[in-house]
PDB file of C-alpha atoms in Angstrom:
ATOM      1  CA  UNK A   6      -0.003  -0.002   0.004  1.00  0.00           C
ATOM      2  CA  UNK A   7       1.119   3.489  -0.720  1.00  0.00           C
ATOM      3  CA  UNK A   8       1.974   5.854   2.091  1.00  0.00           C
ATOM      4  CA  UNK A   9       2.527   9.596   2.165  1.00  0.00           C
ATOM      5  CA  UNK A  10       4.627  11.264   4.873  1.00  0.00           C
ATOM      6  CA  UNK A  11       4.717  14.899   5.834  1.00  0.00           C
ATOM      7  CA  UNK A  12       7.190  15.112   8.662  1.00  0.00           C
ATOM      8  CA  UNK A  13       6.709  18.781   9.538  1.00  0.00           C
ATOM      9  CA  UNK A  14       3.416  19.416  11.343  1.00  0.00           C
ATOM     10  CA  UNK A  15       3.831  23.148  11.324  1.00  0.00           C
ATOM     11  CA  UNK A  16       5.832  25.856   9.620  1.00  0.00           C
ATOM     12  CA  UNK A  17       5.825  29.617   9.515  1.00  0.00           C
ATOM     13  CA  UNK A  18       7.084  32.107   6.931  1.00  0.00           C
ATOM     14  CA  UNK A  19       7.276  35.854   6.684  1.00  0.00           C
ATOM     15  CA  UNK A  20       5.144  37.531   4.127  1.00  0.00           C
ATOM     16  CA  UNK A  21       6.918  37.841   0.743  1.00  0.00           C
ATOM     17  CA  UNK A  22       9.461  35.188   1.717  1.00  0.00           C
ATOM     18  CA  UNK A  23       9.822  31.672   0.269  1.00  0.00           C
ATOM     19  CA  UNK A  24       8.969  28.472   2.086  1.00  0.00           C
ATOM     20  CA  UNK A  25       9.341  24.817   1.173  1.00  0.00           C
ATOM     21  CA  UNK A  26       7.044  22.103   2.387  1.00  0.00           C
ATOM     22  CA  UNK A  27       8.368  18.570   2.346  1.00  0.00           C
ATOM     23  CA  UNK A  28       6.659  15.331   1.420  1.00  0.00           C
ATOM     24  CA  UNK A  29       7.893  11.816   0.849  1.00  0.00           C
ATOM     25  CA  UNK A  30       5.976   8.822  -0.299  1.00  0.00           C
ATOM     26  CA  UNK A  31       6.381   5.106  -0.671  1.00  0.00           C
ATOM     27  CA  UNK A  32       5.179   3.102  -3.655  1.00  0.00           C
ATOM     28  CA  UNK A  33       6.152   0.237  -5.844  1.00  0.00           C
ATOM     29  CA  UNK A  34       4.357   1.702  -8.823  1.00  0.00           C
ATOM     30  CA  UNK A  35       6.253   3.408 -11.597  1.00  0.00           C
ATOM     31  CA  UNK A  36       3.453   5.617 -12.845  1.00  0.00           C
ATOM     32  CA  UNK A  37       1.328   7.701 -10.526  1.00  0.00           C
ATOM     33  CA  UNK A  38       0.213  11.225  -9.710  1.00  0.00           C
ATOM     34  CA  UNK A  39       1.164  13.517  -6.862  1.00  0.00           C
ATOM     35  CA  UNK A  40      -0.770  16.479  -5.605  1.00  0.00           C
ATOM     36  CA  UNK A  41      -0.598  19.303  -3.116  1.00  0.00           C
ATOM     37  CA  UNK A  42      -3.920  20.437  -1.694  1.00  0.00           C
ATOM     38  CA  UNK A  43      -4.550  23.480   0.453  1.00  0.00           C
ATOM     39  CA  UNK A  44      -7.232  23.530   3.118  1.00  0.00           C
ATOM     40  CA  UNK A  45      -7.900  27.026   4.539  1.00  0.00           C
ATOM     41  CA  UNK A  46     -10.047  27.575   7.646  1.00  0.00           C
ATOM     42  CA  UNK A  47     -13.134  27.249   5.507  1.00  0.00           C
ATOM     43  CA  UNK A  48     -12.170  23.544   5.189  1.00  0.00           C
ATOM     44  CA  UNK A  49     -12.574  23.620   1.392  1.00  0.00           C
ATOM     45  CA  UNK A  50      -9.948  21.447  -0.265  1.00  0.00           C
ATOM     46  CA  UNK A  51      -8.237  23.385  -2.998  1.00  0.00           C
ATOM     47  CA  UNK A  52      -5.854  21.842  -5.539  1.00  0.00           C
ATOM     48  CA  UNK A  53      -2.614  23.744  -5.568  1.00  0.00           C
ATOM     49  CA  UNK A  54      -0.515  21.759  -8.005  1.00  0.00           C
ATOM     50  CA  UNK A  55      -0.181  18.300  -9.506  1.00  0.00           C
ATOM     51  CA  UNK A  56       2.667  16.261 -10.936  1.00  0.00           C
ATOM     52  CA  UNK A  57       2.586  13.238 -13.188  1.00  0.00           C
ATOM     53  CA  UNK A  58       5.364  10.816 -12.307  1.00  0.00           C
ATOM     54  CA  UNK A  59       6.262  10.158 -15.915  1.00  0.00           C
ATOM     55  CA  UNK A  60       7.095  13.800 -16.421  1.00  0.00           C
ATOM     56  CA  UNK A  61      10.610  14.804 -15.509  1.00  0.00           C
ATOM     57  CA  UNK A  62       9.858  18.476 -15.574  1.00  0.00           C
ATOM     58  CA  UNK A  63       8.757  19.924 -12.280  1.00  0.00           C
ATOM     59  CA  UNK A  64       5.256  21.392 -12.251  1.00  0.00           C
ATOM     60  CA  UNK A  65       4.781  25.089 -11.633  1.00  0.00           C
ATOM     61  CA  UNK A  66       1.656  27.210 -11.035  1.00  0.00           C
ATOM     62  CA  UNK A  67       2.463  30.853 -10.623  1.00  0.00           C
ATOM     63  CA  UNK A  68       4.074  31.219  -7.161  1.00  0.00           C
ATOM     64  CA  UNK A  69       3.904  27.489  -6.497  1.00  0.00           C
ATOM     65  CA  UNK A  70       6.415  24.990  -7.767  1.00  0.00           C
ATOM     66  CA  UNK A  71       7.460  21.492  -6.873  1.00  0.00           C
ATOM     67  CA  UNK A  72      10.729  19.637  -6.611  1.00  0.00           C
ATOM     68  CA  UNK A  73       9.901  16.145  -7.740  1.00  0.00           C
ATOM     69  CA  UNK A  74      12.657  13.623  -7.093  1.00  0.00           C
ATOM     70  CA  UNK A  75      11.296  10.301  -8.303  1.00  0.00           C
ATOM     71  CA  UNK A  76      14.210   8.166  -7.256  1.00  0.00           C
ATOM     72  CA  UNK A  77      14.155   9.604  -3.772  1.00  0.00           C
ATOM     73  CA  UNK A  78      10.346   9.537  -3.706  1.00  0.00           C
ATOM     74  CA  UNK A  79      10.290  13.101  -2.638  1.00  0.00           C
ATOM     75  CA  UNK A  80       7.749  15.784  -3.638  1.00  0.00           C
ATOM     76  CA  UNK A  81       8.301  19.149  -2.008  1.00  0.00           C
ATOM     77  CA  UNK A  82       6.293  22.286  -2.569  1.00  0.00           C
ATOM     78  CA  UNK A  83       7.889  25.693  -2.800  1.00  0.00           C
ATOM     79  CA  UNK A  84       5.792  28.781  -2.206  1.00  0.00           C
ATOM     80  CA  UNK A  85       7.433  31.956  -3.403  1.00  0.00           C
ATOM     81  CA  UNK A  86       6.487  35.494  -2.367  1.00  0.00           C
ATOM     82  CA  UNK A  87       4.285  34.118   0.422  1.00  0.00           C
ATOM     83  CA  UNK A  88       1.006  35.908   0.950  1.00  0.00           C
ATOM     84  CA  UNK A  89      -1.269  36.065   3.964  1.00  0.00           C
ATOM     85  CA  UNK A  90      -3.857  34.095   1.989  1.00  0.00           C
ATOM     86  CA  UNK A  91      -1.440  31.208   1.711  1.00  0.00           C
ATOM     87  CA  UNK A  92      -1.959  30.424   5.371  1.00  0.00           C
ATOM     88  CA  UNK A  93      -3.682  27.037   5.543  1.00  0.00           C
ATOM     89  CA  UNK A  94      -3.210  23.336   6.067  1.00  0.00           C
ATOM     90  CA  UNK A  95      -1.311  21.756   3.174  1.00  0.00           C
ATOM     91  CA  UNK A  96      -1.771  18.156   2.278  1.00  0.00           C
ATOM     92  CA  UNK A  97       0.415  16.085   0.027  1.00  0.00           C
ATOM     93  CA  UNK A  98      -1.453  13.311  -1.782  1.00  0.00           C
ATOM     94  CA  UNK A  99      -0.729  10.314  -3.958  1.00  0.00           C
ATOM     95  CA  UNK A 100      -2.906   8.735  -6.584  1.00  0.00           C
ATOM     96  CA  UNK A 101      -2.391   5.491  -8.476  1.00  0.00           C
ATOM     97  CA  UNK A 102      -2.825   5.449 -12.232  1.00  0.00           C
ATOM     98  CA  UNK A 103      -6.458   5.613 -13.232  1.00  0.00           C
ATOM     99  CA  UNK A 104      -7.924   2.240 -14.032  1.00  0.00           C
ATOM    100  CA  UNK A 105     -11.462   2.144 -15.320  1.00  0.00           C
ATOM    101  CA  UNK A 106     -12.135   5.621 -14.173  1.00  0.00           C
ATOM    102  CA  UNK A 107     -11.656   4.816 -10.519  1.00  0.00           C
ATOM    103  CA  UNK A 108      -9.153   6.500  -8.281  1.00  0.00           C
ATOM    104  CA  UNK A 109      -8.598   7.417  -4.687  1.00  0.00           C
ATOM    105  CA  UNK A 110      -6.188   9.740  -3.015  1.00  0.00           C
ATOM    106  CA  UNK A 111      -3.864   8.820  -0.166  1.00  0.00           C
ATOM    107  CA  UNK A 112      -3.158  11.878   1.944  1.00  0.00           C
ATOM    108  CA  UNK A 113      -0.317  12.793   4.201  1.00  0.00           C
ATOM    109  CA  UNK A 114      -1.086  14.055   7.700  1.00  0.00           C
ATOM    110  CA  UNK A 115      -0.883  17.657   6.616  1.00  0.00           C
ATOM    111  CA  UNK A 116       1.146  20.657   7.596  1.00  0.00           C
ATOM    112  CA  UNK A 117      -0.081  23.907   9.028  1.00  0.00           C
ATOM    113  CA  UNK A 118       1.475  26.971   7.369  1.00  0.00           C
ATOM    114  CA  UNK A 119       1.367  30.291   9.119  1.00  0.00           C
ATOM    115  CA  UNK A 120       2.224  33.463   7.221  1.00  0.00           C
ATOM    116  CA  UNK A 121       3.443  36.339   9.399  1.00  0.00           C
ATOM    117  CA  UNK A 122       2.888  39.891   8.215  1.00  0.00           C
TER     118      UNK A 122
ATOM    119  CA  UNK B  10     -14.378  25.009 -13.436  1.00  0.00           C
ATOM    120  CA  UNK B  11     -15.990  21.863 -12.114  1.00  0.00           C
ATOM    121  CA  UNK B  12     -17.929  22.296  -8.941  1.00  0.00           C
ATOM    122  CA  UNK B  13     -18.962  19.780  -6.326  1.00  0.00           C
ATOM    123  CA  UNK B  14     -21.762  20.848  -3.987  1.00  0.00           C
ATOM    124  CA  UNK B  15     -22.238  19.246  -0.620  1.00  0.00           C
ATOM    125  CA  UNK B  16     -25.277  19.693   1.548  1.00  0.00           C
ATOM    126  CA  UNK B  17     -25.824  20.427   4.359  1.00  0.00           C
ATOM    127  CA  UNK B  18     -22.693  22.299   5.339  1.00  0.00           C
ATOM    128  CA  UNK B  19     -23.338  21.566   8.973  1.00  0.00           C
ATOM    129  CA  UNK B  20     -25.861  19.524  10.924  1.00  0.00           C
ATOM    130  CA  UNK B  21     -26.585  18.803  14.553  1.00  0.00           C
ATOM    131  CA  UNK B  22     -28.528  15.684  15.402  1.00  0.00           C
ATOM    132  CA  UNK B  23     -29.461  13.696  18.444  1.00  0.00           C
ATOM    133  CA  UNK B  24     -27.887  10.394  19.245  1.00  0.00           C
ATOM    134  CA  UNK B  25     -29.741   7.509  17.593  1.00  0.00           C
ATOM    135  CA  UNK B  26     -31.076   9.479  14.654  1.00  0.00           C
ATOM    136  CA  UNK B  27     -29.940   9.263  11.051  1.00  0.00           C
ATOM    137  CA  UNK B  28     -28.412  12.001   8.940  1.00  0.00           C
ATOM    138  CA  UNK B  29     -28.179  12.194   5.157  1.00  0.00           C
ATOM    139  CA  UNK B  30     -25.454  14.143   3.396  1.00  0.00           C
ATOM    140  CA  UNK B  31     -25.688  14.894  -0.322  1.00  0.00           C
ATOM    141  CA  UNK B  32     -22.859  15.325  -2.783  1.00  0.00           C
ATOM    142  CA  UNK B  33     -23.634  16.703  -6.226  1.00  0.00           C
ATOM    143  CA  UNK B  34     -21.434  17.347  -9.233  1.00  0.00           C
ATOM    144  CA  UNK B  35     -22.942  20.502 -10.673  1.00  0.00           C
ATOM    145  CA  UNK B  36     -21.511  20.748 -14.160  1.00  0.00           C
ATOM    146  CA  UNK B  37     -20.019  17.341 -14.868  1.00  0.00           C
ATOM    147  CA  UNK B  38     -20.829  13.670 -14.577  1.00  0.00           C
ATOM    148  CA  UNK B  39     -19.124  11.368 -12.152  1.00  0.00           C
ATOM    149  CA  UNK B  40     -19.522   7.583 -12.085  1.00  0.00           C
ATOM    150  CA  UNK B  41     -17.328   7.554  -8.998  1.00  0.00           C
ATOM    151  CA  UNK B  42     -17.408   9.736  -5.965  1.00  0.00           C
ATOM    152  CA  UNK B  43     -15.367   9.454  -2.786  1.00  0.00           C
ATOM    153  CA  UNK B  44     -16.338  10.031   0.783  1.00  0.00           C
ATOM    154  CA  UNK B  45     -13.752  11.166   3.263  1.00  0.00           C
ATOM    155  CA  UNK B  46     -13.836  11.773   6.970  1.00  0.00           C
ATOM    156  CA  UNK B  47     -11.621  14.291   8.776  1.00  0.00           C
ATOM    157  CA  UNK B  48     -11.244  14.579  12.515  1.00  0.00           C
ATOM    158  CA  UNK B  49     -10.021  17.866  13.955  1.00  0.00           C
ATOM    159  CA  UNK B  50      -6.425  18.632  13.093  1.00  0.00           C
ATOM    160  CA  UNK B  51      -6.088  15.372  11.231  1.00  0.00           C
ATOM    161  CA  UNK B  52      -5.859  14.292   7.651  1.00  0.00           C
ATOM    162  CA  UNK B  53      -8.586  13.069   5.352  1.00  0.00           C
ATOM    163  CA  UNK B  54      -9.302   9.398   5.620  1.00  0.00           C
ATOM    164  CA  UNK B  55     -11.092   7.671   2.809  1.00  0.00           C
ATOM    165  CA  UNK B  56     -14.236   5.960   3.976  1.00  0.00           C
ATOM    166  CA  UNK B  57     -15.704   4.576   0.804  1.00  0.00           C
ATOM    167  CA  UNK B  58     -15.823   4.801  -2.952  1.00  0.00           C
ATOM    168  CA  UNK B  59     -19.303   5.428  -4.314  1.00  0.00           C
ATOM    169  CA  UNK B  60     -20.040   3.846  -7.669  1.00  0.00           C
ATOM    170  CA  UNK B  61     -23.018   4.905  -9.784  1.00  0.00           C
ATOM    171  CA  UNK B  62     -25.480   2.066 -10.201  1.00  0.00           C
ATOM    172  CA  UNK B  63     -23.623  -0.397  -8.007  1.00  0.00           C
ATOM    173  CA  UNK B  64     -22.617  -1.000  -4.413  1.00  0.00           C
ATOM    174  CA  UNK B  65     -20.081   1.225  -2.751  1.00  0.00           C
ATOM    175  CA  UNK B  66     -16.646  -0.029  -1.865  1.00  0.00           C
ATOM    176  CA  UNK B  67     -15.792   0.500   1.768  1.00  0.00           C
ATOM    177  CA  UNK B  68     -12.340   0.906   3.281  1.00  0.00           C
ATOM    178  CA  UNK B  69     -11.219  -1.459   5.966  1.00  0.00           C
ATOM    179  CA  UNK B  70     -12.718  -0.638   9.317  1.00  0.00           C
ATOM    180  CA  UNK B  71     -15.658   1.355   7.955  1.00  0.00           C
ATOM    181  CA  UNK B  72     -19.069  -0.128   8.816  1.00  0.00           C
ATOM    182  CA  UNK B  73     -21.119  -0.323   5.660  1.00  0.00           C
ATOM    183  CA  UNK B  74     -24.370  -0.765   7.608  1.00  0.00           C
ATOM    184  CA  UNK B  75     -23.699   2.377   9.553  1.00  0.00           C
ATOM    185  CA  UNK B  76     -22.543   4.534   6.686  1.00  0.00           C
ATOM    186  CA  UNK B  77     -24.998   3.905   3.888  1.00  0.00           C
ATOM    187  CA  UNK B  78     -23.988   5.151   0.468  1.00  0.00           C
ATOM    188  CA  UNK B  79     -26.275   5.566  -2.515  1.00  0.00           C
ATOM    189  CA  UNK B  80     -25.104   6.707  -5.926  1.00  0.00           C
ATOM    190  CA  UNK B  81     -28.293   6.666  -7.963  1.00  0.00           C
ATOM    191  CA  UNK B  82     -27.264   9.055 -10.725  1.00  0.00           C
ATOM    192  CA  UNK B  83     -24.125  10.393 -12.397  1.00  0.00           C
ATOM    193  CA  UNK B  84     -24.405  13.611 -10.463  1.00  0.00           C
ATOM    194  CA  UNK B  85     -25.524  12.591  -6.994  1.00  0.00           C
ATOM    195  CA  UNK B  86     -24.167  10.475  -4.205  1.00  0.00           C
ATOM    196  CA  UNK B  87     -25.572  10.369  -0.682  1.00  0.00           C
ATOM    197  CA  UNK B  88     -24.017   9.306   2.573  1.00  0.00           C
ATOM    198  CA  UNK B  89     -26.436   8.382   5.405  1.00  0.00           C
ATOM    199  CA  UNK B  90     -25.051   8.077   8.918  1.00  0.00           C
ATOM    200  CA  UNK B  91     -27.463   5.712  10.613  1.00  0.00           C
ATOM    201  CA  UNK B  92     -28.112   5.585  14.344  1.00  0.00           C
ATOM    202  CA  UNK B  93     -25.586   8.341  14.866  1.00  0.00           C
ATOM    203  CA  UNK B  94     -23.508   8.460  18.023  1.00  0.00           C
ATOM    204  CA  UNK B  95     -21.307  11.225  19.439  1.00  0.00           C
ATOM    205  CA  UNK B  96     -18.191   9.443  18.153  1.00  0.00           C
ATOM    206  CA  UNK B  97     -19.572   9.910  14.623  1.00  0.00           C
ATOM    207  CA  UNK B  98     -19.151  13.654  15.035  1.00  0.00           C
ATOM    208  CA  UNK B  99     -16.680  14.680  12.395  1.00  0.00           C
ATOM    209  CA  UNK B 100     -16.167  16.587   9.146  1.00  0.00           C
ATOM    210  CA  UNK B 101     -17.290  14.637   6.104  1.00  0.00           C
ATOM    211  CA  UNK B 102     -16.054  15.558   2.629  1.00  0.00           C
ATOM    212  CA  UNK B 103     -16.986  14.174  -0.756  1.00  0.00           C
ATOM    213  CA  UNK B 104     -15.040  14.399  -3.979  1.00  0.00           C
ATOM    214  CA  UNK B 105     -15.652  13.597  -7.623  1.00  0.00           C
ATOM    215  CA  UNK B 106     -13.880  13.732 -10.965  1.00  0.00           C
ATOM    216  CA  UNK B 107     -15.043  14.788 -14.387  1.00  0.00           C
ATOM    217  CA  UNK B 108     -15.324  11.676 -16.579  1.00  0.00           C
ATOM    218  CA  UNK B 109     -14.702  13.438 -19.837  1.00  0.00           C
ATOM    219  CA  UNK B 110     -11.199  14.619 -19.024  1.00  0.00           C
ATOM    220  CA  UNK B 111      -8.993  11.585 -18.531  1.00  0.00           C
ATOM    221  CA  UNK B 112      -6.552  13.156 -16.154  1.00  0.00           C
ATOM    222  CA  UNK B 113      -8.773  15.720 -14.533  1.00  0.00           C
ATOM    223  CA  UNK B 114      -8.159  16.159 -10.836  1.00  0.00           C
ATOM    224  CA  UNK B 115     -10.557  15.391  -8.050  1.00  0.00           C
ATOM    225  CA  UNK B 116     -12.848  18.212  -7.009  1.00  0.00           C
ATOM    226  CA  UNK B 117     -13.964  18.425  -3.426  1.00  0.00           C
ATOM    227  CA  UNK B 118     -17.206  19.545  -1.856  1.00  0.00           C
ATOM    228  CA  UNK B 119     -17.198  22.112   0.933  1.00  0.00           C
ATOM    229  CA  UNK B 120     -17.677  19.441   3.525  1.00  0.00           C
ATOM    230  CA  UNK B 121     -20.304  18.756   6.152  1.00  0.00           C
ATOM    231  CA  UNK B 122     -19.681  19.207   9.836  1.00  0.00           C
ATOM    232  CA  UNK B 123     -21.706  16.672  11.781  1.00  0.00           C
ATOM    233  CA  UNK B 124     -22.273  17.079  15.494  1.00  0.00           C
ATOM    234  CA  UNK B 125     -24.118  14.329  17.323  1.00  0.00           C
ATOM    235  CA  UNK B 126     -25.397  15.286  20.772  1.00  0.00           C
TER     236      UNK B 126
END
């Protein structure tokens, strides 16, 4: 079974600074998907960024980028120019390749990010 | 973008009663929806996979007779917590994916906070 580990329960960053959230995972599969989700106090799960394992290029979405190290099974999220609205719980998630349209996400325990003004 | 609507957003019920939570995909069809449970300050734990027109698949340790899932159409799945007890108090979140786009990500509902008194 796949597992996702987020070893840092909490982090803080100054506004406008850069912060990196770590995530490691364990799998025997060669093709899969990785995600970072953000959960603000409203509890709505918001997709931040996704990475397909077969792609060597790291995904980027505006201020958000990942460092995907497949051999090391590491998937860290970098937030640049941190904003107050970035404060939230961040969850790293793993998904097996889609088979027949079915899928399920395996989540890490999450990390609480605080952004200080 | 795809939207998943979950209703109600919060509910308080007495011990022994049943509560139904609805999850609707508003602008796409989903043969599969997922129900998660989240305790305070914890991660999302998959409870079951809801399959349109067939029985749900429950994760290990989840009582299927207590958490009844019905997925009668391509846009609606319901989770009924039967004979609720205080320990069932939690945050329940559903998710679904657009069938048309092969690699589309999961979209989450806003969640339902259940309090059993």
